[in-house]
mmCIF file of C-alpha atoms and ligand atoms in Angstrom:
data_model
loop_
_atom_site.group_PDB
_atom_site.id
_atom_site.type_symbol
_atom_site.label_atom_id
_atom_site.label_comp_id
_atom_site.label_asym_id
_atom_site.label_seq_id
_atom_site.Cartn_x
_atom_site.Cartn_y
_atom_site.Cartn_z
ATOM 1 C CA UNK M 19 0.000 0.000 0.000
ATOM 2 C CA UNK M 20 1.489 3.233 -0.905
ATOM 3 C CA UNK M 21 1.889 5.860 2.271
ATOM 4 C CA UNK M 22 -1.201 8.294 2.007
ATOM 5 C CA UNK M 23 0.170 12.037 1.895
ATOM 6 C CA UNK M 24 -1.872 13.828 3.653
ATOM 7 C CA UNK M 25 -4.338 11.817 5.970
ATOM 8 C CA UNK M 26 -5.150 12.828 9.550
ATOM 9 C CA UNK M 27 -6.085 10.409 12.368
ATOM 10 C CA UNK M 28 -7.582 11.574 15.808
ATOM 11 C CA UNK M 29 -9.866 10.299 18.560
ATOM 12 C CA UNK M 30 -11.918 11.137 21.613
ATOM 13 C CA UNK M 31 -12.304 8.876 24.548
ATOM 14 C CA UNK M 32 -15.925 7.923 25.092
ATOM 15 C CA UNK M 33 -15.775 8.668 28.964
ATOM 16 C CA UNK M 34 -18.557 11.785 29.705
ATOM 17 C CA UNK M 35 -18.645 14.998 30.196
ATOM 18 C CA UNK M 36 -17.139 15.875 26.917
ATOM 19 C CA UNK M 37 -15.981 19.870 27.018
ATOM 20 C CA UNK M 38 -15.155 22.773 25.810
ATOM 21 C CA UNK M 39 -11.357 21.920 25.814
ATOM 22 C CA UNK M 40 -12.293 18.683 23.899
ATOM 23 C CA UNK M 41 -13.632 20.814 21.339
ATOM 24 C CA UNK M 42 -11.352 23.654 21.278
ATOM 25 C CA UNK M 43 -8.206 21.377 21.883
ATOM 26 C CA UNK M 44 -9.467 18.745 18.970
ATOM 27 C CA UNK M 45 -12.619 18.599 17.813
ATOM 28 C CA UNK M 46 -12.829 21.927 16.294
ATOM 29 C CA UNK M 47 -9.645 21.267 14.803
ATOM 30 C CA UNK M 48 -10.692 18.066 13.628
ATOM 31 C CA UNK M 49 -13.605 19.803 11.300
ATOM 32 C CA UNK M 50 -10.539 22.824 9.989
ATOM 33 C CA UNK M 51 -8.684 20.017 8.526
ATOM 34 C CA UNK M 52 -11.668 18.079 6.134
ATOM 35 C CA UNK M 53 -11.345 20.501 2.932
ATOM 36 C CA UNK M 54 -7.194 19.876 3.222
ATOM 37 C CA UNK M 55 -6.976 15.855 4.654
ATOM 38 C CA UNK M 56 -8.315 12.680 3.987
ATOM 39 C CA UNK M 57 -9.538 12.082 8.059
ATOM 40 C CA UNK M 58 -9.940 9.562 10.364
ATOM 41 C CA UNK M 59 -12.109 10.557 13.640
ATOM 42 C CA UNK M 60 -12.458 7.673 16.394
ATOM 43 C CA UNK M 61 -14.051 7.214 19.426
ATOM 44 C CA UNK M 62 -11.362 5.472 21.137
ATOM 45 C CA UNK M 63 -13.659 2.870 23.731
ATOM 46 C CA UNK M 64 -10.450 0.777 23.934
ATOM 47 C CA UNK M 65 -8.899 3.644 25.782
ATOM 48 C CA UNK M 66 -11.438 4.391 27.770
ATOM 49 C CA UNK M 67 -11.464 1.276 29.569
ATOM 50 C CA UNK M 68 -7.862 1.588 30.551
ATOM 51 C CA UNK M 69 -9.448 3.941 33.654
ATOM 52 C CA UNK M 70 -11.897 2.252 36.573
ATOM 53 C CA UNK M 71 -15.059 2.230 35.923
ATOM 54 C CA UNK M 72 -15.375 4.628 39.277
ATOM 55 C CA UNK M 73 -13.741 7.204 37.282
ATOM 56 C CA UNK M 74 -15.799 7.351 34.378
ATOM 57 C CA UNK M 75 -18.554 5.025 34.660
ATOM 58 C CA UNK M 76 -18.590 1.230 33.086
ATOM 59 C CA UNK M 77 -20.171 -0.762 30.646
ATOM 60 C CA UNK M 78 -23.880 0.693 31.295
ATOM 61 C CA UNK M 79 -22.411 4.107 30.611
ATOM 62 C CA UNK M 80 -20.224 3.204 27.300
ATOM 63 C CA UNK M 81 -22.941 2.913 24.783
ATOM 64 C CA UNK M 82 -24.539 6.762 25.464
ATOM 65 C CA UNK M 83 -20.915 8.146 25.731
ATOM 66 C CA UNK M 84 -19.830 6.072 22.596
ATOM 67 C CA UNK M 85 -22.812 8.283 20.852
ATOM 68 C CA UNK M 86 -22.082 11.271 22.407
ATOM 69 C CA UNK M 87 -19.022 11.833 21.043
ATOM 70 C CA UNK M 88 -19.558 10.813 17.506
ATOM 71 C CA UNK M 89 -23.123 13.225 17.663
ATOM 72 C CA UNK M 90 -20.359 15.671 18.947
ATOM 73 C CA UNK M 91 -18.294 15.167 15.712
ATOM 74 C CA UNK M 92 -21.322 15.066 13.790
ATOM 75 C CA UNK M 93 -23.000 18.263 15.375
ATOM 76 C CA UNK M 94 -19.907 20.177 14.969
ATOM 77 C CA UNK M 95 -19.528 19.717 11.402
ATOM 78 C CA UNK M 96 -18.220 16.305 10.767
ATOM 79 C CA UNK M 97 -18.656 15.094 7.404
ATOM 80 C CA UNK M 98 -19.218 11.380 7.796
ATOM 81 C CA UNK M 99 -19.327 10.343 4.288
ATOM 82 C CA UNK M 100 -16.520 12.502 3.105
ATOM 83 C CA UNK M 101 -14.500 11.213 5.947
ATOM 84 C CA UNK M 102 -14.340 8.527 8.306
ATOM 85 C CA UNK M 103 -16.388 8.262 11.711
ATOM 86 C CA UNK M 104 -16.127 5.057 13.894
ATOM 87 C CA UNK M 105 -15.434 3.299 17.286
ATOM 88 C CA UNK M 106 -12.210 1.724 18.072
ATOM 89 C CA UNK M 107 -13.567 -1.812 19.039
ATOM 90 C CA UNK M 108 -15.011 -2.248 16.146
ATOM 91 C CA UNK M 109 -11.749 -2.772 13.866
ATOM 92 C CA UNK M 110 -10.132 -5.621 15.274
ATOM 93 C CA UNK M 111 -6.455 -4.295 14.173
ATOM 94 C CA UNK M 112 -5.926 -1.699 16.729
ATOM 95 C CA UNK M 113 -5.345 -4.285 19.268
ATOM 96 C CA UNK M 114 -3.106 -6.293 17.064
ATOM 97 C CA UNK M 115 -1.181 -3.707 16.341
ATOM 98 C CA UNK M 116 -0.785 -2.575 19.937
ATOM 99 C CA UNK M 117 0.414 -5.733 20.904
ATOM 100 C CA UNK M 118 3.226 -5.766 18.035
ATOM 101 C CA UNK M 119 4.040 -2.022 19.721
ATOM 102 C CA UNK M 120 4.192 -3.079 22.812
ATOM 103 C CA UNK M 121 6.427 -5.251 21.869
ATOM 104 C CA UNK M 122 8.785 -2.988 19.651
ATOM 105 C CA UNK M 123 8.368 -0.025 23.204
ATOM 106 C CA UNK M 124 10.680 -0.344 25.435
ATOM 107 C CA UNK M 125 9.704 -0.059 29.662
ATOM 108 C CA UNK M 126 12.210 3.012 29.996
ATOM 109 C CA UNK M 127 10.117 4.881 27.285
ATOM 110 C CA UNK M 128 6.539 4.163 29.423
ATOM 111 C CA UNK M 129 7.817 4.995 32.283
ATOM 112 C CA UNK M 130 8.642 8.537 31.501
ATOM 113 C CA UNK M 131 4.888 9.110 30.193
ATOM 114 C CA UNK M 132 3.960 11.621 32.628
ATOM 115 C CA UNK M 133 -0.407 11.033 31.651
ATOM 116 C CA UNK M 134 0.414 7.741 33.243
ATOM 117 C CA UNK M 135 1.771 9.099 36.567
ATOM 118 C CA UNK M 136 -1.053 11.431 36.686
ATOM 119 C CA UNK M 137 -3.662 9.397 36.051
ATOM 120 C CA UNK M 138 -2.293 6.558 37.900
ATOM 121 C CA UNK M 139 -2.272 9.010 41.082
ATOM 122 C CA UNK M 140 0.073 7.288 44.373
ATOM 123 C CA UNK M 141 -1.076 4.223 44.219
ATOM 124 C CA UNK M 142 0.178 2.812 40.776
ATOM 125 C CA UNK M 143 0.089 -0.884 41.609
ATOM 126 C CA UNK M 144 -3.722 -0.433 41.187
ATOM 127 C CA UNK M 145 -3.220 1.249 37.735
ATOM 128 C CA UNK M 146 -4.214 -1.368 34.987
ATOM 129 C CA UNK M 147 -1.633 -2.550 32.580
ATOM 130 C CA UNK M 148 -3.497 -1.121 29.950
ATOM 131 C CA UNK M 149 -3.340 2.450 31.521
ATOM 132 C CA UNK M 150 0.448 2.038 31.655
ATOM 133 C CA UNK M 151 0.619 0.955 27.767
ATOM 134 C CA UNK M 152 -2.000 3.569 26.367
ATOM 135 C CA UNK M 153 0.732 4.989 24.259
ATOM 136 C CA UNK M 154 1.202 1.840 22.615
ATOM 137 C CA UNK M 155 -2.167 1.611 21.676
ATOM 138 C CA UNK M 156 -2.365 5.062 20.809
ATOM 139 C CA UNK M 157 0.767 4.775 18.328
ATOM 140 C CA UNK M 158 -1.445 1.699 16.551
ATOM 141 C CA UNK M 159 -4.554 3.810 15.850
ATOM 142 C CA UNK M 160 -2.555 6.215 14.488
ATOM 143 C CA UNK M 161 -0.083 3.998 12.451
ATOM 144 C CA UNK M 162 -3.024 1.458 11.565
ATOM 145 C CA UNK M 163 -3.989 4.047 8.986
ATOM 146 C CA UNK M 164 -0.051 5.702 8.923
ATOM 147 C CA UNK M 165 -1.750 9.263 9.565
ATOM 148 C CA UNK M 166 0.752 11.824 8.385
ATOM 149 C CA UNK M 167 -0.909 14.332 11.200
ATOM 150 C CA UNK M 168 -2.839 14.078 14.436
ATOM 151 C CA UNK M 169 -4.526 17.579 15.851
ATOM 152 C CA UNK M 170 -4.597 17.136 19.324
ATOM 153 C CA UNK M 171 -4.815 19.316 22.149
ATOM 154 C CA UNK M 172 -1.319 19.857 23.961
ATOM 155 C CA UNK M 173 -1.346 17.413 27.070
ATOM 156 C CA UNK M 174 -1.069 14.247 23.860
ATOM 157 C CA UNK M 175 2.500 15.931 22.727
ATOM 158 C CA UNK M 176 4.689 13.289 25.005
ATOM 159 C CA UNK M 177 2.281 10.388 23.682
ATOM 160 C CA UNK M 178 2.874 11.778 19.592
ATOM 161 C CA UNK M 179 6.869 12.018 20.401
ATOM 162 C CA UNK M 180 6.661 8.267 21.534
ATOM 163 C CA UNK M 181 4.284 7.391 18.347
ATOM 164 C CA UNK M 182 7.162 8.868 16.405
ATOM 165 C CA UNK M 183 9.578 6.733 18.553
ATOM 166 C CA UNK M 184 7.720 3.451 18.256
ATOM 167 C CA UNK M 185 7.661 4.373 14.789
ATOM 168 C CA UNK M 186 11.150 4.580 13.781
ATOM 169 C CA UNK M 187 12.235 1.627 15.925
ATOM 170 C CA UNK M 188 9.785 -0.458 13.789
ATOM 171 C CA UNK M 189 11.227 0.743 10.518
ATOM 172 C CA UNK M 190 14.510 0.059 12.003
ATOM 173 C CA UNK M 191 14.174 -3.512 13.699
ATOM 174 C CA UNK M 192 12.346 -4.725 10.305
ATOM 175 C CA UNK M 193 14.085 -2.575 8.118
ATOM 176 C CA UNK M 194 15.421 -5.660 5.583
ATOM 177 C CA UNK M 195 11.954 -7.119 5.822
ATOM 178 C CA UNK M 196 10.832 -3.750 4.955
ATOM 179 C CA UNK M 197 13.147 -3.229 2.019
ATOM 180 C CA UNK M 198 12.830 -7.101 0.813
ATOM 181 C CA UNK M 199 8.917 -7.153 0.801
ATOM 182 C CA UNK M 200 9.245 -3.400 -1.195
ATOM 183 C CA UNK M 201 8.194 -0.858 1.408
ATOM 184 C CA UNK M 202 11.291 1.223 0.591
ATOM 185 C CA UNK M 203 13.104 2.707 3.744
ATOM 186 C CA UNK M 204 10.598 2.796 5.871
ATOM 187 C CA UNK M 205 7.105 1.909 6.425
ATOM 188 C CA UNK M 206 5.715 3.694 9.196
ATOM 189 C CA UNK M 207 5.643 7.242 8.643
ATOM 190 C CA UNK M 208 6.994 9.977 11.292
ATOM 191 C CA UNK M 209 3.901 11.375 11.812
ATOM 192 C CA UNK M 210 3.695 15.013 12.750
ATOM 193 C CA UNK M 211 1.513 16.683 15.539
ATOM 194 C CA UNK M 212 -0.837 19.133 15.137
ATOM 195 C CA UNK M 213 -1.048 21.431 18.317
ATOM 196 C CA UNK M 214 -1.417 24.670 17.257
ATOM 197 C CA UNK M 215 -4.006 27.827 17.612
ATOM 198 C CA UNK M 216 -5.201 29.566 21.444
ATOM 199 C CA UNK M 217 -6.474 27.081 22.766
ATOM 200 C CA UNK M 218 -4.405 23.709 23.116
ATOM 201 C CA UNK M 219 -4.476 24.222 26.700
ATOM 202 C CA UNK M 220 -7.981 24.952 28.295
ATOM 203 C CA UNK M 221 -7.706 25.156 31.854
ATOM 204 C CA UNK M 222 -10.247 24.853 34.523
ATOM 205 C CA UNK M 223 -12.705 27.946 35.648
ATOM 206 C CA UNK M 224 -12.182 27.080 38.742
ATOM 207 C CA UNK M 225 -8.223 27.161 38.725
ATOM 208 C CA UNK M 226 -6.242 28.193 35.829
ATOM 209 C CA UNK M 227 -3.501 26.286 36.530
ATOM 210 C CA UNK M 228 -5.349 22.846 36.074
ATOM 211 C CA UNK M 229 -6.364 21.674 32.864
ATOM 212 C CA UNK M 230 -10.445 21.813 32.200
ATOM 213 C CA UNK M 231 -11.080 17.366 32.741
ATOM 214 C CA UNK M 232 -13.781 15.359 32.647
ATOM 215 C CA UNK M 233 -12.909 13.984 35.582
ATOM 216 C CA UNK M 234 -12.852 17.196 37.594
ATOM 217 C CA UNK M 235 -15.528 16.486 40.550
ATOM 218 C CA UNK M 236 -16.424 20.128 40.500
ATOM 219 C CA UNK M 237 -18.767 20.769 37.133
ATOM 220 C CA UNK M 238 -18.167 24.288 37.445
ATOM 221 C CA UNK M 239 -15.145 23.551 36.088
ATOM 222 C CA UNK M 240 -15.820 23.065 32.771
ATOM 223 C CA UNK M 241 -18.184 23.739 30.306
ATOM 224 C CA UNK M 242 -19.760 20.407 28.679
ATOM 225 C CA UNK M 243 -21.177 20.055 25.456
ATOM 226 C CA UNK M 244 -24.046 19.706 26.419
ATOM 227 C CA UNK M 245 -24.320 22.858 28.801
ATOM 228 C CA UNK M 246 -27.757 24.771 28.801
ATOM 229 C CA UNK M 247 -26.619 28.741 27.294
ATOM 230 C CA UNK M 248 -28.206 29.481 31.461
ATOM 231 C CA UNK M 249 -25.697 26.989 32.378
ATOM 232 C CA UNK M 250 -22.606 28.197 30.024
ATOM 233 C CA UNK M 251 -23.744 32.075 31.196
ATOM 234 C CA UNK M 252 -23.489 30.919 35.015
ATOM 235 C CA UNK M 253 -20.365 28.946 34.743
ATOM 236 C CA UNK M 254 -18.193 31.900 32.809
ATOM 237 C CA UNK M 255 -20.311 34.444 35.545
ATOM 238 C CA UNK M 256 -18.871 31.951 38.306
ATOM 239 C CA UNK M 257 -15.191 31.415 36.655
ATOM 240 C CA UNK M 258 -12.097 32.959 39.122
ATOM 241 C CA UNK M 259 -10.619 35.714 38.167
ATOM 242 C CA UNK M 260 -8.466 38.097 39.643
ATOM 243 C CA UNK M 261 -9.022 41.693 40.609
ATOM 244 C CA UNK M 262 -6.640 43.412 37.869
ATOM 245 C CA UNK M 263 -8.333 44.775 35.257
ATOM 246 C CA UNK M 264 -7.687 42.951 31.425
ATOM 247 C CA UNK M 265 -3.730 44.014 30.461
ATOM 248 C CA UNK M 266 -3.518 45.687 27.101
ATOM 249 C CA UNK M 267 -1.201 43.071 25.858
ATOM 250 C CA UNK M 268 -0.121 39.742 26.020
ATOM 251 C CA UNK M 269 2.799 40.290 28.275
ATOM 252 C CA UNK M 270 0.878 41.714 31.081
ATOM 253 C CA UNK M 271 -1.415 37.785 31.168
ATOM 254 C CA UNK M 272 2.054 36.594 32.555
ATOM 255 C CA UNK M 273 1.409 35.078 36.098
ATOM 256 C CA UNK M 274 -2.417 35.805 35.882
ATOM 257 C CA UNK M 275 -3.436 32.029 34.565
ATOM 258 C CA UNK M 276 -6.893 33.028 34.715
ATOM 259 C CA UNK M 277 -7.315 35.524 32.805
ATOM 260 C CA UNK M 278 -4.849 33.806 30.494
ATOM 261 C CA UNK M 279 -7.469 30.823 30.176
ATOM 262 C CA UNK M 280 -10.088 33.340 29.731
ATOM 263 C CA UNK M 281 -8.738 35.360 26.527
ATOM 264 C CA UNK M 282 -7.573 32.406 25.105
ATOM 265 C CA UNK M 283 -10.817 31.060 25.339
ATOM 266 C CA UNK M 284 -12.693 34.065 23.509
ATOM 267 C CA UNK M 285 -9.886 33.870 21.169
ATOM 268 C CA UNK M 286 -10.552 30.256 20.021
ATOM 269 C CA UNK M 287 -14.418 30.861 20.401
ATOM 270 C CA UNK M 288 -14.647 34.240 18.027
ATOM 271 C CA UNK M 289 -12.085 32.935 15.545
ATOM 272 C CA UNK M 290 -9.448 35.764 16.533
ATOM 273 C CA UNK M 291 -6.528 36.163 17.792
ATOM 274 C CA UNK M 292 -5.235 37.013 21.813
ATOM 275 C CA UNK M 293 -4.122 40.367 20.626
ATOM 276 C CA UNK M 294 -7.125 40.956 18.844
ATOM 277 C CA UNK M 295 -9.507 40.216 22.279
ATOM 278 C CA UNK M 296 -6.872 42.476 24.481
ATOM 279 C CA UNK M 297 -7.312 45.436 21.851
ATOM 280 C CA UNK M 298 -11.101 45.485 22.605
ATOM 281 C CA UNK M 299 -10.808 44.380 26.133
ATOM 282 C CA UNK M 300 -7.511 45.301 27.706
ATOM 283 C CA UNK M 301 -8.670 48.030 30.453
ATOM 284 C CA UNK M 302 -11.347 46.339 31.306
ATOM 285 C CA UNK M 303 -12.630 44.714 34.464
ATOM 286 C CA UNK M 304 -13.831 41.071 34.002
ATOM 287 C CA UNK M 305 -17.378 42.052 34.658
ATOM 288 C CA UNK M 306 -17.499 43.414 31.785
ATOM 289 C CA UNK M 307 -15.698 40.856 30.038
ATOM 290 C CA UNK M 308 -17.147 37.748 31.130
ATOM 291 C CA UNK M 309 -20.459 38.710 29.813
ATOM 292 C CA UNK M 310 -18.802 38.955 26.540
ATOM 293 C CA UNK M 311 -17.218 35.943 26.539
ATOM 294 C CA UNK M 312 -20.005 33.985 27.601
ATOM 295 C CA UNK M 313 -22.270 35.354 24.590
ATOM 296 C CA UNK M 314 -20.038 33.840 22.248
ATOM 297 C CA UNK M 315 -19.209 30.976 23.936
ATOM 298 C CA UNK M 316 -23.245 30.518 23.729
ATOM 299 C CA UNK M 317 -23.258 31.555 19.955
ATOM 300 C CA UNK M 318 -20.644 28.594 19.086
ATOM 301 C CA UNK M 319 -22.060 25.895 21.312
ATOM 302 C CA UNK M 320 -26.144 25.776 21.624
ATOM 303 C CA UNK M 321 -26.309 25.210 17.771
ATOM 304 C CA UNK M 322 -24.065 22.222 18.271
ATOM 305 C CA UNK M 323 -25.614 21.032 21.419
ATOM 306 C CA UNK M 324 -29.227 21.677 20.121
ATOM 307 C CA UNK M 325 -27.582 19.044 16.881
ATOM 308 C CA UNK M 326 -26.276 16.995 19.541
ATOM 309 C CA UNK M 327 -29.971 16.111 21.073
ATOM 310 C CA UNK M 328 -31.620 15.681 17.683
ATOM 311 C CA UNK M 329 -29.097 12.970 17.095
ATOM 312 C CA UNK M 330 -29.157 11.436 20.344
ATOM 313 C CA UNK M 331 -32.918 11.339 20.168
ATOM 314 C CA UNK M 332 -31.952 8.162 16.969
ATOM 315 C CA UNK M 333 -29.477 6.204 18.702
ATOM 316 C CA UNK M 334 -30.034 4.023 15.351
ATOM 317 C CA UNK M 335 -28.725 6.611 13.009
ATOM 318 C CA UNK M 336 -25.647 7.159 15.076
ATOM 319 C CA UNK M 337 -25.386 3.097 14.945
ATOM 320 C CA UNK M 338 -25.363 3.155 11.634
ATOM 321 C CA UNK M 339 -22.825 5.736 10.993
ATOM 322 C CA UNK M 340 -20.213 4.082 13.005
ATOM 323 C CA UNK M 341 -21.041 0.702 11.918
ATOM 324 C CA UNK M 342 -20.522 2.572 8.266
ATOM 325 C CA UNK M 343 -17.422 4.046 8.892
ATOM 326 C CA UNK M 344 -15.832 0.692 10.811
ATOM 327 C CA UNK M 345 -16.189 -1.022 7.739
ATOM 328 C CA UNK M 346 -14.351 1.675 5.906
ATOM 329 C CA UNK M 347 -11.639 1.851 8.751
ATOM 330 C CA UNK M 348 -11.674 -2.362 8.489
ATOM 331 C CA UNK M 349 -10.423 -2.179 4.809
ATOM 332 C CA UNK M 350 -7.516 0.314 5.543
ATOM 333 C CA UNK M 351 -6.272 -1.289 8.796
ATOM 334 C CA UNK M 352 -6.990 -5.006 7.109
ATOM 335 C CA UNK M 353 -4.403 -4.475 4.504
ATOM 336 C CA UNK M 354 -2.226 -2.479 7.164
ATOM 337 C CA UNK M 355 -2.088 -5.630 9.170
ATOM 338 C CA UNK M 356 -1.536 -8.092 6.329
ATOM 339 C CA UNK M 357 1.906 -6.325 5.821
ATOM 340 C CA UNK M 358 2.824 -5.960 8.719
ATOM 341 C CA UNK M 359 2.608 -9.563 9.725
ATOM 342 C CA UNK M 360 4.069 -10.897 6.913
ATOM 343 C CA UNK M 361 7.436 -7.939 7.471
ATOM 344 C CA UNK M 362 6.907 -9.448 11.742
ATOM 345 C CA UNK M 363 7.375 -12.986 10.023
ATOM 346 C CA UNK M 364 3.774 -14.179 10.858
ATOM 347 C CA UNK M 365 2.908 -16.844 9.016
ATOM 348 C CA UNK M 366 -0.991 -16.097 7.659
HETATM 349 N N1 AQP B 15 -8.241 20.940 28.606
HETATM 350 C C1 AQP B 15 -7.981 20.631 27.353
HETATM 351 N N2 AQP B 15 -7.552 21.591 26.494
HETATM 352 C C2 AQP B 15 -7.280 21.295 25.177
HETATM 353 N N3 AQP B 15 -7.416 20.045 24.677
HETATM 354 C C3 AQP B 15 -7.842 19.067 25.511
HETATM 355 N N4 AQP B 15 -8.083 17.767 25.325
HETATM 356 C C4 AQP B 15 -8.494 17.193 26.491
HETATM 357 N N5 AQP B 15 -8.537 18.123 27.450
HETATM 358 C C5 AQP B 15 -8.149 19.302 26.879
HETATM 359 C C6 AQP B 15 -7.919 17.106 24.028
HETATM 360 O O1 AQP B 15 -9.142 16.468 23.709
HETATM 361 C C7 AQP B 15 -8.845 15.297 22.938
HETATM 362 C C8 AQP B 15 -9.609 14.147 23.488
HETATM 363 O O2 AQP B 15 -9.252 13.947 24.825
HETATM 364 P P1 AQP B 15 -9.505 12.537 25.494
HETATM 365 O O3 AQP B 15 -10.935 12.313 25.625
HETATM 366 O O4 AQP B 15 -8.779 11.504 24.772
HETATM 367 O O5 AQP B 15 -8.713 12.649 26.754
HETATM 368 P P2 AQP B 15 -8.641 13.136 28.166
HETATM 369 O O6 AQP B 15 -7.305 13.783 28.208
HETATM 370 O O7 AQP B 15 -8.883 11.952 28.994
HETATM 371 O O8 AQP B 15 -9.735 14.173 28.501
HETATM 372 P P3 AQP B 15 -9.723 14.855 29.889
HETATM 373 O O9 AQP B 15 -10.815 15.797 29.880
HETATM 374 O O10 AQP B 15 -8.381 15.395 30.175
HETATM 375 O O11 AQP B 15 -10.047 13.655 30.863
HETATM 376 P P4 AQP B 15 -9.419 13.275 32.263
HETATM 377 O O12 AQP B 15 -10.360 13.801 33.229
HETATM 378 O O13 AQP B 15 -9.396 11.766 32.225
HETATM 379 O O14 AQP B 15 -8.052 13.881 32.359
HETATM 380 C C9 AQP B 15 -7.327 15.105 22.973
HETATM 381 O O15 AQP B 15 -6.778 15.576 21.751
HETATM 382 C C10 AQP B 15 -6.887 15.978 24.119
HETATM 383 O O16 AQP B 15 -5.577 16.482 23.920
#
């Protein structure tokens, strides 16, 4: 199979309380690159079960947050047929391939993944094994389909560097196989990260020096999806701030991390730029501001959570989209797999 030029791959774990970060940091992204890039969107359900079920939920919850997030694709401007839409379970592959990376990976590189000490918290003997080789995993969806570039918001960078890692150690351990069976130099690609724009980092409204999570206990913290405009108002009406007025320019949101999270966030909401929101604003006392930034944070996100409901209401279309766009995924990652077990030495 010849390496694709330009074809993106990203995904969004199924595990609730999808957010404005998750849009901002990805998802909007994810819709930017469909005139430019052949894409791949997953729901990545294989990833999500790396956490306890305490943390996110369980196997009742999976279905309705397996929708969610593809009606949030869809509702945000995802073009289904154009492109591809599906859940990770569904094509067999990623786990193959995820086992062949775990085996190419080496311990020293896991252990310096700091998502895995985070989200492992003190007590990592509890942690699955599968939280501890989610990069692995992670490099196989994206090399399953050898994506050229993956938008993603900016806590994924370490996980893309080891992608890139796993990557080249591949093409190196196999490279005669690779060669002989006329792959050329190398057959995984090194696949470039997309984290660009204001918003790769949305922090919390509660604390701007913690990233917005679904996992935060406190709901105030982020803004979901699927936030009521009342409920988007309050929350932005509720966000900390600091006393200082707006600075006029960028240099003066050094050491405020609120208000930082705050511009950035009308930035990446109106389409502009930080300078652009500190012209109008700088001067100003967040009173005045937060009422502005919670109109258009309302403007870009009831149409798509209004989209959202209509498409929850038929579970059976969003079924049928991902059960479309498996068997799409199937037919790349099939013929993926069929080299790369013959360049491993399996015998089929
Ligand atoms: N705060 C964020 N700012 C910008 N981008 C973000 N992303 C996540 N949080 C932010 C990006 O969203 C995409 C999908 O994320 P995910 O569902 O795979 O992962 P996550 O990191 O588990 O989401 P949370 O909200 O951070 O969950 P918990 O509570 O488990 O920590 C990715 O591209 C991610 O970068």
């Amino acid at each position: 199979m010849s390496q694709p030029s330009n074809r993106v791959f990203s995904g969004v774990q199924p595990t609730g309380n999808l957010h404005l970060g998750n849009y901002l940091g990805a998802i909007q992204k994810f819709v930017a690159l469909q005139d430019s890039h052949e894409c791949i969107y997953c729901v990545v359900d294989l990833h999500a079960i790396t956490q306890p079920f305490s943390v996110w939920g369980g196997p009742e919850k999976l279905p309705g947050y397996t929708r969610e997030v593809t009606a949030a694709y869809i509702a945000s401007g995802i073009d289904a047929e154009r492109h591809i839409v599906f859940n990770q379970s569904q094509v067999a592959e990623h786990a193959e391939l995820a086992w062949i990376f775990n085996c190419v990976a080496r311990m020293g590189w896991m252990n310096r993944m700091t998502q895995f000490k985070e989200k492992a918290g003190k007590d990592r003997e509890k942690a699955s094994v599968g939280l501890f080789s989610y990069p692995a995993l992670m490099a196989a969806d994206i090399l399953l389909y050898r994506a050229t570039h993956v938008p993603v918001g900016d806590d994924q960078k370490q996980h893309l560097e080891l992608t890139r890692d796993i990557a080249a150690k591949f093409n190196n351990d196999f490279a005669d196989q690779i060669s002989k069976l006329g792959h050329g130099d190398e057959y995984f690609p090194m696949t470039e990260p997309l984290i660009e724009g204001p918003a790769t980092r949305v922090m919390s409204l509660r604390d701007g020096t913690k990233k917005m999570s679904k996992s935060d206990p406190s709901d105030l913290s982020r803004i979901n999806l699927t936030d009521s405009a009342d409920d988007i108002a309050k929350k932005i009406r509720k966000a900390k701030t600091d006393p200082e007025p707006l600075p006029e320019s960028e240099e003066g949101l050094k050491d405020r991390p609120e208000a930082e999270n705050l511009v950035g966030l009308y930035a990446a909401l109106a389409g502009c730029s930080r300078e652009s929101v500190l012209a109008d604003f700088g001067g100003k006392q967040f009173a005045e501001f937060k009422p502005a930034l919670a109109d258009v944070a309302v403007e870009k996100l009831t149409p798509i959570s209004g989209r959202m409901r209509e498409l929850l209401d038929n579970p059976d279309h969003v079924d049928s989209i991902l059960q479309d766009g498996a068997q799409r995924a199937r037919s790349i990652a099939g013929q993926t797999m069929r080299e790369v077990r013959d360049i491993v030495g399996f015998l089929s």
